[in-house]
Tab-separated table of C-alpha atoms in Angstrom:
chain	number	residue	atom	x	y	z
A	261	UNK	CA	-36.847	2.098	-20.646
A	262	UNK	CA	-35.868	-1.413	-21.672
A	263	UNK	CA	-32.428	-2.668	-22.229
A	264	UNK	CA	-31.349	-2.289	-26.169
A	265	UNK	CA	-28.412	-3.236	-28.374
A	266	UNK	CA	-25.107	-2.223	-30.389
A	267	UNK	CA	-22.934	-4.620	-31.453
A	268	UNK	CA	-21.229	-6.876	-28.584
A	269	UNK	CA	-23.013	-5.028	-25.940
A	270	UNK	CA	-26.657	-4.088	-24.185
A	271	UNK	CA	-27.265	-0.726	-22.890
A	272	UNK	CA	-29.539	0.340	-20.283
A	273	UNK	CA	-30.691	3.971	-19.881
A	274	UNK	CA	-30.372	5.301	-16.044
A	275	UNK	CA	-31.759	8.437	-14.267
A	276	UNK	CA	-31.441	9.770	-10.973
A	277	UNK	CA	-32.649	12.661	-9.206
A	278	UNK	CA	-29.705	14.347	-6.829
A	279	UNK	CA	-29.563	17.350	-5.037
A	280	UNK	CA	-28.779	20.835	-6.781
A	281	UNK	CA	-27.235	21.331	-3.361
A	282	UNK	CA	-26.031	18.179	-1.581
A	283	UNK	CA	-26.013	20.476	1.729
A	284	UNK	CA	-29.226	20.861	1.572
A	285	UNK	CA	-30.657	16.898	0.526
A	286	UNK	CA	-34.412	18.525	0.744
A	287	UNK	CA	-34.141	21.401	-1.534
A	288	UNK	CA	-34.028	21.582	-5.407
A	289	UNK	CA	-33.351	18.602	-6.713
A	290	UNK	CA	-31.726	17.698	-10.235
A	291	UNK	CA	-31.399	14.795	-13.116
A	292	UNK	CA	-28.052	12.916	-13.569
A	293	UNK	CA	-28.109	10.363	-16.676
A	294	UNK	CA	-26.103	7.438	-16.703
A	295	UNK	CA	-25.884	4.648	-19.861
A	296	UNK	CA	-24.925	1.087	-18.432
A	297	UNK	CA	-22.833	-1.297	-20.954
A	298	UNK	CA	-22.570	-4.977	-20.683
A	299	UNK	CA	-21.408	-7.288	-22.594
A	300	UNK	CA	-23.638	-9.020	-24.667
A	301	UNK	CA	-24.606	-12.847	-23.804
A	302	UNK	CA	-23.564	-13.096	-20.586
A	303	UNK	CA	-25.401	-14.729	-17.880
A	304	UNK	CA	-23.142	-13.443	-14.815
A	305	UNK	CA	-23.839	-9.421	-15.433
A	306	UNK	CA	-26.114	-8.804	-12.637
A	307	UNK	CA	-22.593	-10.098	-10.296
A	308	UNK	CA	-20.391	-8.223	-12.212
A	309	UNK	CA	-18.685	-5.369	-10.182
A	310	UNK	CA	-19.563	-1.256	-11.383
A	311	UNK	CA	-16.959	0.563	-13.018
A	312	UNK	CA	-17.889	4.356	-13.546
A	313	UNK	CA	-16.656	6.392	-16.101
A	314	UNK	CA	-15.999	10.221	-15.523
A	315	UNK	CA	-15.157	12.277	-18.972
A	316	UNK	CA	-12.880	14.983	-19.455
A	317	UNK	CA	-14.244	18.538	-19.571
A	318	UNK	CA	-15.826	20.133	-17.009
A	319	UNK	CA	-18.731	20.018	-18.758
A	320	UNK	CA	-18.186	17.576	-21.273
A	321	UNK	CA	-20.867	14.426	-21.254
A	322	UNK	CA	-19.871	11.091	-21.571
A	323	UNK	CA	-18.272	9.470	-24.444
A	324	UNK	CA	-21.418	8.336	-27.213
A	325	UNK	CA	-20.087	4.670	-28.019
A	326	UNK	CA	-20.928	2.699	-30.514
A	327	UNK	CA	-20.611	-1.173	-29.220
A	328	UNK	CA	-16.900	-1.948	-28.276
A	329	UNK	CA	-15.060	0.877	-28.608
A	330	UNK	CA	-11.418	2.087	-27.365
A	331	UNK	CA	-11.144	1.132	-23.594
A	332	UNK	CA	-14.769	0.181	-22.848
A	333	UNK	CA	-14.287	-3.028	-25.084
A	334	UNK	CA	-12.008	-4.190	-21.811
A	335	UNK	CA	-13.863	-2.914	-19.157
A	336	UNK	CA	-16.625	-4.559	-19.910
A	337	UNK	CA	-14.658	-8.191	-20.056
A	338	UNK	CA	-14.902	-7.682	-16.068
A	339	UNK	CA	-17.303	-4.908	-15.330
A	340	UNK	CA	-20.389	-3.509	-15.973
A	341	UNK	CA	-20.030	-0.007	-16.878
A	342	UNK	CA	-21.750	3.136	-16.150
A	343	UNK	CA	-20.886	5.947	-18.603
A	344	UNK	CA	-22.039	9.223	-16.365
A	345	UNK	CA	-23.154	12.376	-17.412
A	346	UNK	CA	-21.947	14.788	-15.131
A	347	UNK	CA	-24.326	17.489	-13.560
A	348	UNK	CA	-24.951	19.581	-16.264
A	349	UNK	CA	-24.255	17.328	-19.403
A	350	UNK	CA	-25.552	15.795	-22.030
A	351	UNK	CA	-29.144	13.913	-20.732
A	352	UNK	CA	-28.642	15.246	-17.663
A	353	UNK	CA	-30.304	18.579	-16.532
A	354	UNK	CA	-28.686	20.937	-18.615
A	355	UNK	CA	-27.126	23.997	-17.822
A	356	UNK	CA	-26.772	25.999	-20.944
A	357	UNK	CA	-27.808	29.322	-22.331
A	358	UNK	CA	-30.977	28.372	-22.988
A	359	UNK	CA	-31.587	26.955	-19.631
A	360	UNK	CA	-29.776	29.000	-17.154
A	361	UNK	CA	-32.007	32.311	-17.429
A	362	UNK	CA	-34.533	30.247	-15.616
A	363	UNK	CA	-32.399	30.838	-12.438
A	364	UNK	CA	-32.654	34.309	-12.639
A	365	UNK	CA	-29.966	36.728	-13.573
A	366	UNK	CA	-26.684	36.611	-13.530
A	367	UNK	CA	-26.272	36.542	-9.709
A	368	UNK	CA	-28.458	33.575	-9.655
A	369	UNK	CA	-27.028	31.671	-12.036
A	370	UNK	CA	-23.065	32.092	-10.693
A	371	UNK	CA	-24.368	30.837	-7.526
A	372	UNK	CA	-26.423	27.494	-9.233
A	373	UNK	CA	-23.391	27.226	-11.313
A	374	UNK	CA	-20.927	27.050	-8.345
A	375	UNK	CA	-22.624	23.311	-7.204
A	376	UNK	CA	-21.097	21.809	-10.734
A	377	UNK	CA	-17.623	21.529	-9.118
A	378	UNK	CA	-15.620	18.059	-8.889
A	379	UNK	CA	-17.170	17.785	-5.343
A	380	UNK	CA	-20.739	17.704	-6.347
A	381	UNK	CA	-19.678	15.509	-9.452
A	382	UNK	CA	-18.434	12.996	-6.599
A	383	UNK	CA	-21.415	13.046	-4.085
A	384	UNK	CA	-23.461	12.423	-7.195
A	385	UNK	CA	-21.457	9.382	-7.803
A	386	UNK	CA	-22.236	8.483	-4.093
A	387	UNK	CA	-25.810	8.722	-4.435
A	388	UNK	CA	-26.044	6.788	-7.730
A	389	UNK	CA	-23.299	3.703	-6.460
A	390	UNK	CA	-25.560	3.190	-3.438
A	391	UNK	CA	-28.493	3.119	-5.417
A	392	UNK	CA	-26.848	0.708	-8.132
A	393	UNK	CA	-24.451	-1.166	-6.282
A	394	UNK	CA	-26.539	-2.012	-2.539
A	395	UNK	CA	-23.709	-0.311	-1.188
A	396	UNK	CA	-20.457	-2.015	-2.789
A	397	UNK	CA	-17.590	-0.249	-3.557
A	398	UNK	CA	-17.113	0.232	-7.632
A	399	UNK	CA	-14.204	0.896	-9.672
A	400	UNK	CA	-13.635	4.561	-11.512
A	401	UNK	CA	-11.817	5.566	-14.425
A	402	UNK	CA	-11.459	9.231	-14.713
A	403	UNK	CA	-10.103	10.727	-18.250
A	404	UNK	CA	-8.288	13.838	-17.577
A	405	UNK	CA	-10.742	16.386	-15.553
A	406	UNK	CA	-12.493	13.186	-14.850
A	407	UNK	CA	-9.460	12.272	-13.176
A	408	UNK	CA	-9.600	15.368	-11.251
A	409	UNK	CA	-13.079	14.016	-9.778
A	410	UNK	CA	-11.311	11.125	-8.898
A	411	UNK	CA	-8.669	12.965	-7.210
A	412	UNK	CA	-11.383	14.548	-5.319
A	413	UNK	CA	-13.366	11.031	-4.239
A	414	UNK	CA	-10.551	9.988	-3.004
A	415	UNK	CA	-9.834	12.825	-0.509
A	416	UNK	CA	-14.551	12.891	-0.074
A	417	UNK	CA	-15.089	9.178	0.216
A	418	UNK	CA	-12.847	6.276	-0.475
A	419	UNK	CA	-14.827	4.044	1.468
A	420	UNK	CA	-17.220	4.319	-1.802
A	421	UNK	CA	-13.956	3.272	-4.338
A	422	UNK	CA	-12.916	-0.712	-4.849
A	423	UNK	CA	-10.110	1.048	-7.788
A	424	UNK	CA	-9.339	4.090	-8.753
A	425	UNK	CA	-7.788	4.421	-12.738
A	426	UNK	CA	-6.520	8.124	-13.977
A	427	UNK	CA	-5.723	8.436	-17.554
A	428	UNK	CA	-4.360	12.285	-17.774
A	429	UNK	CA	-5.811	13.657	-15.277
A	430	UNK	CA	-3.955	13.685	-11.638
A	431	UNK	CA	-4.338	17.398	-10.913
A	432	UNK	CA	-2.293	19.520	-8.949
A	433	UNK	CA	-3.354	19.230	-5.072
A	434	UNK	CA	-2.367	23.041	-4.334
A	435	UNK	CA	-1.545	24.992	-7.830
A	436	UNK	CA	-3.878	28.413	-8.413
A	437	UNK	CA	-5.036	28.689	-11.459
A	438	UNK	CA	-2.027	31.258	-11.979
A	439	UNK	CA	0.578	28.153	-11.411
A	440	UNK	CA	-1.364	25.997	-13.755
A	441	UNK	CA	-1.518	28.379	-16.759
A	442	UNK	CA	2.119	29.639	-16.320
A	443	UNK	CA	3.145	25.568	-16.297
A	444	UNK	CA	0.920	25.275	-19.823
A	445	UNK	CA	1.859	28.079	-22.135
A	446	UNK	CA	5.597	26.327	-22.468
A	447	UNK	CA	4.029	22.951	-23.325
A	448	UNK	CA	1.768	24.687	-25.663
A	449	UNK	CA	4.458	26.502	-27.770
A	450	UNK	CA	6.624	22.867	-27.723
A	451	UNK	CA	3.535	21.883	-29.334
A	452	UNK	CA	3.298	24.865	-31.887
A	453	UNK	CA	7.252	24.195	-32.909
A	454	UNK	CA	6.298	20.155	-33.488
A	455	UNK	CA	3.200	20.964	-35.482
A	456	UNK	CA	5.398	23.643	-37.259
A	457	UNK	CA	8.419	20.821	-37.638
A	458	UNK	CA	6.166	18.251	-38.770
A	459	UNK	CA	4.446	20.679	-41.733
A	460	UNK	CA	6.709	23.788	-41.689
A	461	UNK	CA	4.403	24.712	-44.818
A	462	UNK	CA	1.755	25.529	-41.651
A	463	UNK	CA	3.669	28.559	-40.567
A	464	UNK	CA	2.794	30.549	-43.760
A	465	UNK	CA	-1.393	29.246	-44.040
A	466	UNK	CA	-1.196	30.164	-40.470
A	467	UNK	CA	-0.289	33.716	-40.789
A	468	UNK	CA	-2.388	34.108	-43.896
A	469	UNK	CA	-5.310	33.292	-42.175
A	470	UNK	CA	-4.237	35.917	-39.151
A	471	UNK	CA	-3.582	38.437	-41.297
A	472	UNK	CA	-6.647	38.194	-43.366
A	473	UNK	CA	-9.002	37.868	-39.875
A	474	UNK	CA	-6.925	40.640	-38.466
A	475	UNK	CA	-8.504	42.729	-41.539
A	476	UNK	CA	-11.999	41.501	-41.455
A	477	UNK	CA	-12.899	39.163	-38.578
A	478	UNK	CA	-15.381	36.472	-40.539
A	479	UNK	CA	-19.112	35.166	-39.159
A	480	UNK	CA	-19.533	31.738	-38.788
A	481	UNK	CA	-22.760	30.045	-39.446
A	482	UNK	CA	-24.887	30.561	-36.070
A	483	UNK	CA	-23.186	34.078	-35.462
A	484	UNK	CA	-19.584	33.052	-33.810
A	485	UNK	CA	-17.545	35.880	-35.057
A	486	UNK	CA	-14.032	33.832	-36.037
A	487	UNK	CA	-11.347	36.952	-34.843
A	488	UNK	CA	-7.675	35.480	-34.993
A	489	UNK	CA	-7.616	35.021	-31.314
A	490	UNK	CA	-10.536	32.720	-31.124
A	491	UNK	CA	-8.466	31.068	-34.632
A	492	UNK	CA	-5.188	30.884	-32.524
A	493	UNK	CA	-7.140	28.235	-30.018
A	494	UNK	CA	-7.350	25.649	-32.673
A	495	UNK	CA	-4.483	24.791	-30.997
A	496	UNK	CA	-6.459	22.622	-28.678
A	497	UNK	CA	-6.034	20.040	-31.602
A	498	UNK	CA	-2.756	19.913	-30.831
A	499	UNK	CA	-2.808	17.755	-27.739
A	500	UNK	CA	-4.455	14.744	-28.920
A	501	UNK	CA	-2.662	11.947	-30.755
A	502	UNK	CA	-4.141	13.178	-34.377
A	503	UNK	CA	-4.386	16.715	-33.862
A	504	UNK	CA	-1.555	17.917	-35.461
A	505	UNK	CA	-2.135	16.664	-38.653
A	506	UNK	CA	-6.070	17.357	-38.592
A	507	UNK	CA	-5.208	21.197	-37.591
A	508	UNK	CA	-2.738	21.002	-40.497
A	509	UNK	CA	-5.757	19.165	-43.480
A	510	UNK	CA	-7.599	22.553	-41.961
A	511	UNK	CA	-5.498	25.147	-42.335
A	512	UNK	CA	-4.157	23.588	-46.036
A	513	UNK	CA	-7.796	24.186	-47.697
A	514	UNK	CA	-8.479	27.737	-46.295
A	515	UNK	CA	-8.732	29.811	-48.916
A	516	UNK	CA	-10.548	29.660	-52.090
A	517	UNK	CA	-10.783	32.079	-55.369
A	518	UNK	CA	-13.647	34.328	-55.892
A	519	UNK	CA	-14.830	36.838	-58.201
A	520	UNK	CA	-13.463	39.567	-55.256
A	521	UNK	CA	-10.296	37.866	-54.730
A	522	UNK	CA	-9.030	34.993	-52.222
A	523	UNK	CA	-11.471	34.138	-49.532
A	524	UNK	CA	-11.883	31.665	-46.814
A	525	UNK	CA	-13.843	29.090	-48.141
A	526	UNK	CA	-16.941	27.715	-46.160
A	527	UNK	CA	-16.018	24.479	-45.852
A	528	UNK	CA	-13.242	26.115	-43.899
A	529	UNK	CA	-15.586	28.001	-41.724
A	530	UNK	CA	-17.623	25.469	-41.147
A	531	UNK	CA	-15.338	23.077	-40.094
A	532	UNK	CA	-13.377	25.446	-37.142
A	533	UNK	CA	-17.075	26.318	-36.402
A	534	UNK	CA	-17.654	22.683	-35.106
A	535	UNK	CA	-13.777	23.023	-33.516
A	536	UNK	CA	-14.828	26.382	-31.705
A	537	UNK	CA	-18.483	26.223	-30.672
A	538	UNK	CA	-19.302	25.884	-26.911
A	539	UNK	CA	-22.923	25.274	-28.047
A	540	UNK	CA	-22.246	21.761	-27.308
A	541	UNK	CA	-20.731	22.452	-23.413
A	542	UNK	CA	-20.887	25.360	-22.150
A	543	UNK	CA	-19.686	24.584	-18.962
A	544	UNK	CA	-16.442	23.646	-20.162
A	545	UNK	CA	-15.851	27.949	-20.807
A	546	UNK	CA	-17.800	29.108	-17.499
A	547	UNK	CA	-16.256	26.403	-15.163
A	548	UNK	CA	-13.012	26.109	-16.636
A	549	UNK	CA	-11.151	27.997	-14.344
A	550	UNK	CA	-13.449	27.043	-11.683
A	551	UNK	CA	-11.787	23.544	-11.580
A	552	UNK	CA	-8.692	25.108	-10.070
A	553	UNK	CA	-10.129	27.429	-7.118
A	554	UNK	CA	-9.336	26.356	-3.748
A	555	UNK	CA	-9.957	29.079	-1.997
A	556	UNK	CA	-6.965	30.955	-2.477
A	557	UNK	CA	-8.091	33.741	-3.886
A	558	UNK	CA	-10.056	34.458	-7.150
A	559	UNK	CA	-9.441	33.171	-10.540
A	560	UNK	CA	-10.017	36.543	-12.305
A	561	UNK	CA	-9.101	35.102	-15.786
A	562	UNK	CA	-6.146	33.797	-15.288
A	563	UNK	CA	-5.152	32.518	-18.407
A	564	UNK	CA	-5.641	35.745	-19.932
A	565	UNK	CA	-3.548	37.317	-17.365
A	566	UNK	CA	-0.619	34.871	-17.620
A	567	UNK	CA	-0.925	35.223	-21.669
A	568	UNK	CA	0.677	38.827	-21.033
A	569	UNK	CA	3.840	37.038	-19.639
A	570	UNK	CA	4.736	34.725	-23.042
A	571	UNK	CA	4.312	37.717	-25.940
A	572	UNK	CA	5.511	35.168	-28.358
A	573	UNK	CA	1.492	34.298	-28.351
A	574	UNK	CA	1.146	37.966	-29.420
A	575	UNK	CA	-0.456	37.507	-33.307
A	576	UNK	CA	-0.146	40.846	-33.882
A	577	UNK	CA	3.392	40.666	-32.735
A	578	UNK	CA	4.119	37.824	-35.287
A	579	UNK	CA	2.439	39.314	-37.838
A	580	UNK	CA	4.424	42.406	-37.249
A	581	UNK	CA	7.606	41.152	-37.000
A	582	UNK	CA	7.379	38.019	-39.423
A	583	UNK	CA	7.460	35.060	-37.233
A	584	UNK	CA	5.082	31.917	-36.866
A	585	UNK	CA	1.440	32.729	-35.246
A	586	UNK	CA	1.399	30.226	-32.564
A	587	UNK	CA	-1.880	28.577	-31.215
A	588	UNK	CA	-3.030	28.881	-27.786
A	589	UNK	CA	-4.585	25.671	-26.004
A	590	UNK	CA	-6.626	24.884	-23.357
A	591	UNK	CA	-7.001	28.624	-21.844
A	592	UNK	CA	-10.494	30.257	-21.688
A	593	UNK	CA	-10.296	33.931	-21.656
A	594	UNK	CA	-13.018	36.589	-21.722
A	595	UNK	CA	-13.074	37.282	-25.287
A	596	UNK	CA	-14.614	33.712	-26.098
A	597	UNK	CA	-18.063	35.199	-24.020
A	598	UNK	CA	-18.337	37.969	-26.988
A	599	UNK	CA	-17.660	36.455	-30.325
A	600	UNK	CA	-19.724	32.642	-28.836
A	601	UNK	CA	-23.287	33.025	-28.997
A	602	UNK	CA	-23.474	29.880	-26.745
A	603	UNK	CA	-21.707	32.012	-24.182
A	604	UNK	CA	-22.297	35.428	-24.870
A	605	UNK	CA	-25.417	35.420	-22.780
A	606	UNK	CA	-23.202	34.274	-19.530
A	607	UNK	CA	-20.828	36.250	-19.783
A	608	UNK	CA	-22.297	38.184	-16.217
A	609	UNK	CA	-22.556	35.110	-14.186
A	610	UNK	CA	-18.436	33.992	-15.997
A	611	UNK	CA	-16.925	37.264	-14.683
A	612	UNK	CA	-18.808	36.257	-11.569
A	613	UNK	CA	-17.385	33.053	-10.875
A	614	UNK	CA	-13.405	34.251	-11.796
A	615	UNK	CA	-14.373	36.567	-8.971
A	616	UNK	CA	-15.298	34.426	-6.272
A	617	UNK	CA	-12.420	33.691	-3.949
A	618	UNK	CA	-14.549	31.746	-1.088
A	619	UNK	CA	-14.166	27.856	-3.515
A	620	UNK	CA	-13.840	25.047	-0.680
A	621	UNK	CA	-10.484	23.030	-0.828
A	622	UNK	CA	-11.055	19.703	-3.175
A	623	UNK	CA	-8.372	17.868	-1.823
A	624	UNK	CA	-7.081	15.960	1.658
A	625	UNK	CA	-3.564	15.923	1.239
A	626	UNK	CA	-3.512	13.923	5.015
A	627	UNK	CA	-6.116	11.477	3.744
A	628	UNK	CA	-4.606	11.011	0.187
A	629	UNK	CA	-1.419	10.200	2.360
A	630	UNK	CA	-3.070	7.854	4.152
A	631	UNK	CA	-5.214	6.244	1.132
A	632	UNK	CA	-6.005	2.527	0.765
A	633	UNK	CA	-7.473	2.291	-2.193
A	634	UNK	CA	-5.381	1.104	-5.121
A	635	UNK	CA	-4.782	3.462	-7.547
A	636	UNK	CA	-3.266	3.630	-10.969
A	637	UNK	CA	-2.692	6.691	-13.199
A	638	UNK	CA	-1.525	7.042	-16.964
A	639	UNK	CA	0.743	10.072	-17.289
A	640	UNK	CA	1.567	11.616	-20.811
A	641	UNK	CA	5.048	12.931	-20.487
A	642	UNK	CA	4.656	15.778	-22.047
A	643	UNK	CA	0.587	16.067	-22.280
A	644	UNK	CA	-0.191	20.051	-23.512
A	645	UNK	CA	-3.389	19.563	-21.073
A	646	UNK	CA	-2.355	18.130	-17.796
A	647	UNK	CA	0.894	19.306	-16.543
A	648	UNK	CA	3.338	16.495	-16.414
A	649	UNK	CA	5.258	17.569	-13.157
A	650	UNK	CA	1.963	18.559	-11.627
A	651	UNK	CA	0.872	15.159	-12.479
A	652	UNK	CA	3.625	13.366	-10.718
A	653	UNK	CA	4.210	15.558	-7.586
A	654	UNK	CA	0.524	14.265	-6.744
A	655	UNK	CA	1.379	10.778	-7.737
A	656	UNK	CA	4.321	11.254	-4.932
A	657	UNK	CA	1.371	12.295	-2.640
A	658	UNK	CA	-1.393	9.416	-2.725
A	659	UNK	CA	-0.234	6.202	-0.848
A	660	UNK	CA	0.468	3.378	-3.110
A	661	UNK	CA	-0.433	5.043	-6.495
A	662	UNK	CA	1.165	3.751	-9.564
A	663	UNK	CA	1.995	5.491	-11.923
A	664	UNK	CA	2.278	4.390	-16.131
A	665	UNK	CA	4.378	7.376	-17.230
A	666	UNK	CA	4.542	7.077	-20.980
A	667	UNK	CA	5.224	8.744	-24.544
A	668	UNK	CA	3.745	6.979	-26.662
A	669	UNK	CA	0.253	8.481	-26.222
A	670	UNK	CA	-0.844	12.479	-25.820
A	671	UNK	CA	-3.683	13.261	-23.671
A	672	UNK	CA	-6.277	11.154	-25.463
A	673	UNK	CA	-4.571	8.185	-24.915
A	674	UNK	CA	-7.052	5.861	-23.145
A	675	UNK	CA	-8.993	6.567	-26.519
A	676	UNK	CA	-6.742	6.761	-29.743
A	677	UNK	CA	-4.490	3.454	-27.402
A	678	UNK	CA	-7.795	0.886	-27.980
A	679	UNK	CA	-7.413	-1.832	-24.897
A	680	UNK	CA	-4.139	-1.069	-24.325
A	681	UNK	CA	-3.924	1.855	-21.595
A	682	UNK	CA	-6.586	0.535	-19.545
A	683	UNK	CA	-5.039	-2.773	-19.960
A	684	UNK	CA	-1.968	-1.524	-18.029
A	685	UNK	CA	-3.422	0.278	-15.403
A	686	UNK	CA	-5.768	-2.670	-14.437
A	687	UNK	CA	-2.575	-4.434	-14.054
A	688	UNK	CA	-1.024	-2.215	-11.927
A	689	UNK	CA	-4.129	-1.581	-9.890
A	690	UNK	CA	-4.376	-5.118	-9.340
A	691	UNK	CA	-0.786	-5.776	-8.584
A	692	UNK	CA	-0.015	-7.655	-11.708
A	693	UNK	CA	2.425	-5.851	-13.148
């Protein structure tokens, strides 16, 4: 396809064929998508050096710009960019409900969806820079899991990295999935009593709600079956820079008057449809967990078996005993697989991926202590996604990483901060600040 336009910049659709199974180069191969973004009107872009972009998730596809947006508005001043979907996402081969029954059955697709790991991510990237690049180095920016894949290229292949930028997203180099989840219910509850500071009015539309779905759990428009747990994980809103206030423009409109008495409205149930759905990436639910495994045993739901250690998430609890329903964040658990029809029909092949306990290590804590590449990583000091102290033990760990340790931002700061995150880390990468 030709290049084409938005405003300030020219896009140019990519796609490469990769290896299901990079052990095996021969065998089944699949399609990775990547959109390259100049700058419009220059005449130096075919010498400007790659910078790849790796989104948050798993299993989320690259950010859908429209011209110069947030940080890729300076990366392209210097770079040309390639915004990747991962394995899995978006224009690439898609691994979805739909899709996935053409593996086979569950069996088969748990062991097609164990190659959509950070270390397939990154020997993609290999593949595609060598193809791009004739060989050259390139920059990457990973935004929170996508700093996790950078984490992991790092430890796979830094002869492939010029810079490395992290914006929320060092990960832990040895935490189970256990460690991580126990770290992350106390940041989500500080997040629960800010939201419920900020708009104390919240508590009471909160419990409302929970009370009424604890009753008579409501269907959403494609099936979803809104029960107050899967309400409670709204809460993801609250870790980006906005979310508080657009959980609390939700929850203030819920209910509306009917000839049978107060009801939630469907402009209310439409709207946490489009917060809940995993239509849109399933892999975020049946990887999630996944991302953590390093051989040290099965996952086996771990964020539903750490919930049983903070009962203050209880709703039932609060609803009993009159205190505030608090939101959960970003924990996957088994009940999203029944009330999701995006993710009802996986729900073999989830259970058996949190069962596997044979996951390869993802990181080389002798060659991250030994890395040359320079490296700069944005960390939110209090980000509900990304442990903090997690975040800067591994900092501590890779040679010559920088660190821009900051509150001014939550977890979407690279985004909601326009130039001004990447601006810093470029600096620091680059020695100039």
């Amino acid at each position: 396809m030709p290049p084409y336009r938005q405003p300030g910049v020219v896009l140019t659709d990519h796609h490469f064929t990769v290896p299901l199974d990079h052990a095996d180069p021969s065998g089944e191969q699949i399609e990775v998508y990547g959109r390259e973004v100049a700058a419009a009107g220059r005449a130096d872009t075919d010498r400007l050096p790659w910078l790849v972009y790796l989104e948050g998730g798993p299993g989320c596809a690259a950010r859908r710009f429209a011209g110069k947006e947030a940080w890729l508005a300076r990366a392209v001043r210097d770079h040309r960019v390639l915004l990747l979907d991962q394995r899995g996402t978006g224009r690439s081969t898609p691994a979805t409900r739909q899709t996935l029954p053409l593996r086979g059955g569950p069996a088969e697709q748990a062991r097609y969806l164990a190659h959509f790991r950070a270390d397939s991510i990154v020997r993609d990237c290999e593949l595609i820079r060598r193809r791009l690049t004739g060989g050259a180095p390139w920059t990457v920016l990973g935004q929170s899991f996508g700093g996790f894949c950078a984490t992991h290229y790092l430890s796979a292949a830094p002869e492939g990295l010029e810079t490395v930028l992290v914006t929320g997203g060092l990960p832990s180099l040895d935490a189970t999935a256990d460690d991580v989840y126990r770290a992350a219910y106390p940041r989500v509850r500080r997040k629960n009593e800010a939201h419920y500071d900020r708009y104390p009015q919240d508590v009471e539309s909160a419990r409302r709600i929970a009370e009424h779905l604890a009753e008579r759990p409501e269907p959403l428009p494609d099936g979803y079956r809104l029960t107050v747990e899967a309400f409670q994980s709204l809460g993801l809103l609250l870790g980006s820079g906005d979310g508080s206030h657009r959980l609390h423009y939700l929850l203030e409109d819920a209910f509306v008057r009917t000839p049978s008495g107060p009801a939630l409205s469907d402009a209310f149930l439409v709207a946490v449809h489009a917060q809940l759905s995993f239509a849109s990436r399933p892999l975020y639910a049946v990887l999630h967990e996944a991302i953590y495994a390093q051989g040290q045993g099965p996952t086996g739901w771990a964020a539903e078996r750490v919930r049983a250690e903070f009962p203050d998430f209880d709703a039932a609890a609060a609803l009993a005993g009159g205190g505030p329903v608090l939101f959960t964040g970003e924990t996957i658990h088994p009940w999203h697989f029944d009330v999701d029809p995006a993710l009802r029909p996986l729900r073999e092949a989830a259970d058996l991926l949190a069962a596997r306990a044979d996951w390869p290590a993802l990181y080389d804590r002798g060659r991250l202590a030994a890395n040359t590449v320079p490296v700069a990583a944005a960390v939110y000091h209090d980000d509900m996604y990304v442990d903090t102290a997690h975040s800067l033990e591994t900092a501590r760990a890779v040679r010559g990483l920088r660190t821009y340790v900051t509150d001014e931002y939550e977890h979407d700061g690279v985004r909601a901060g326009g130039t001004r995150v990447l601006d810093r880390l470029l600096d620091l990468a680059h020695g100039e600040a």
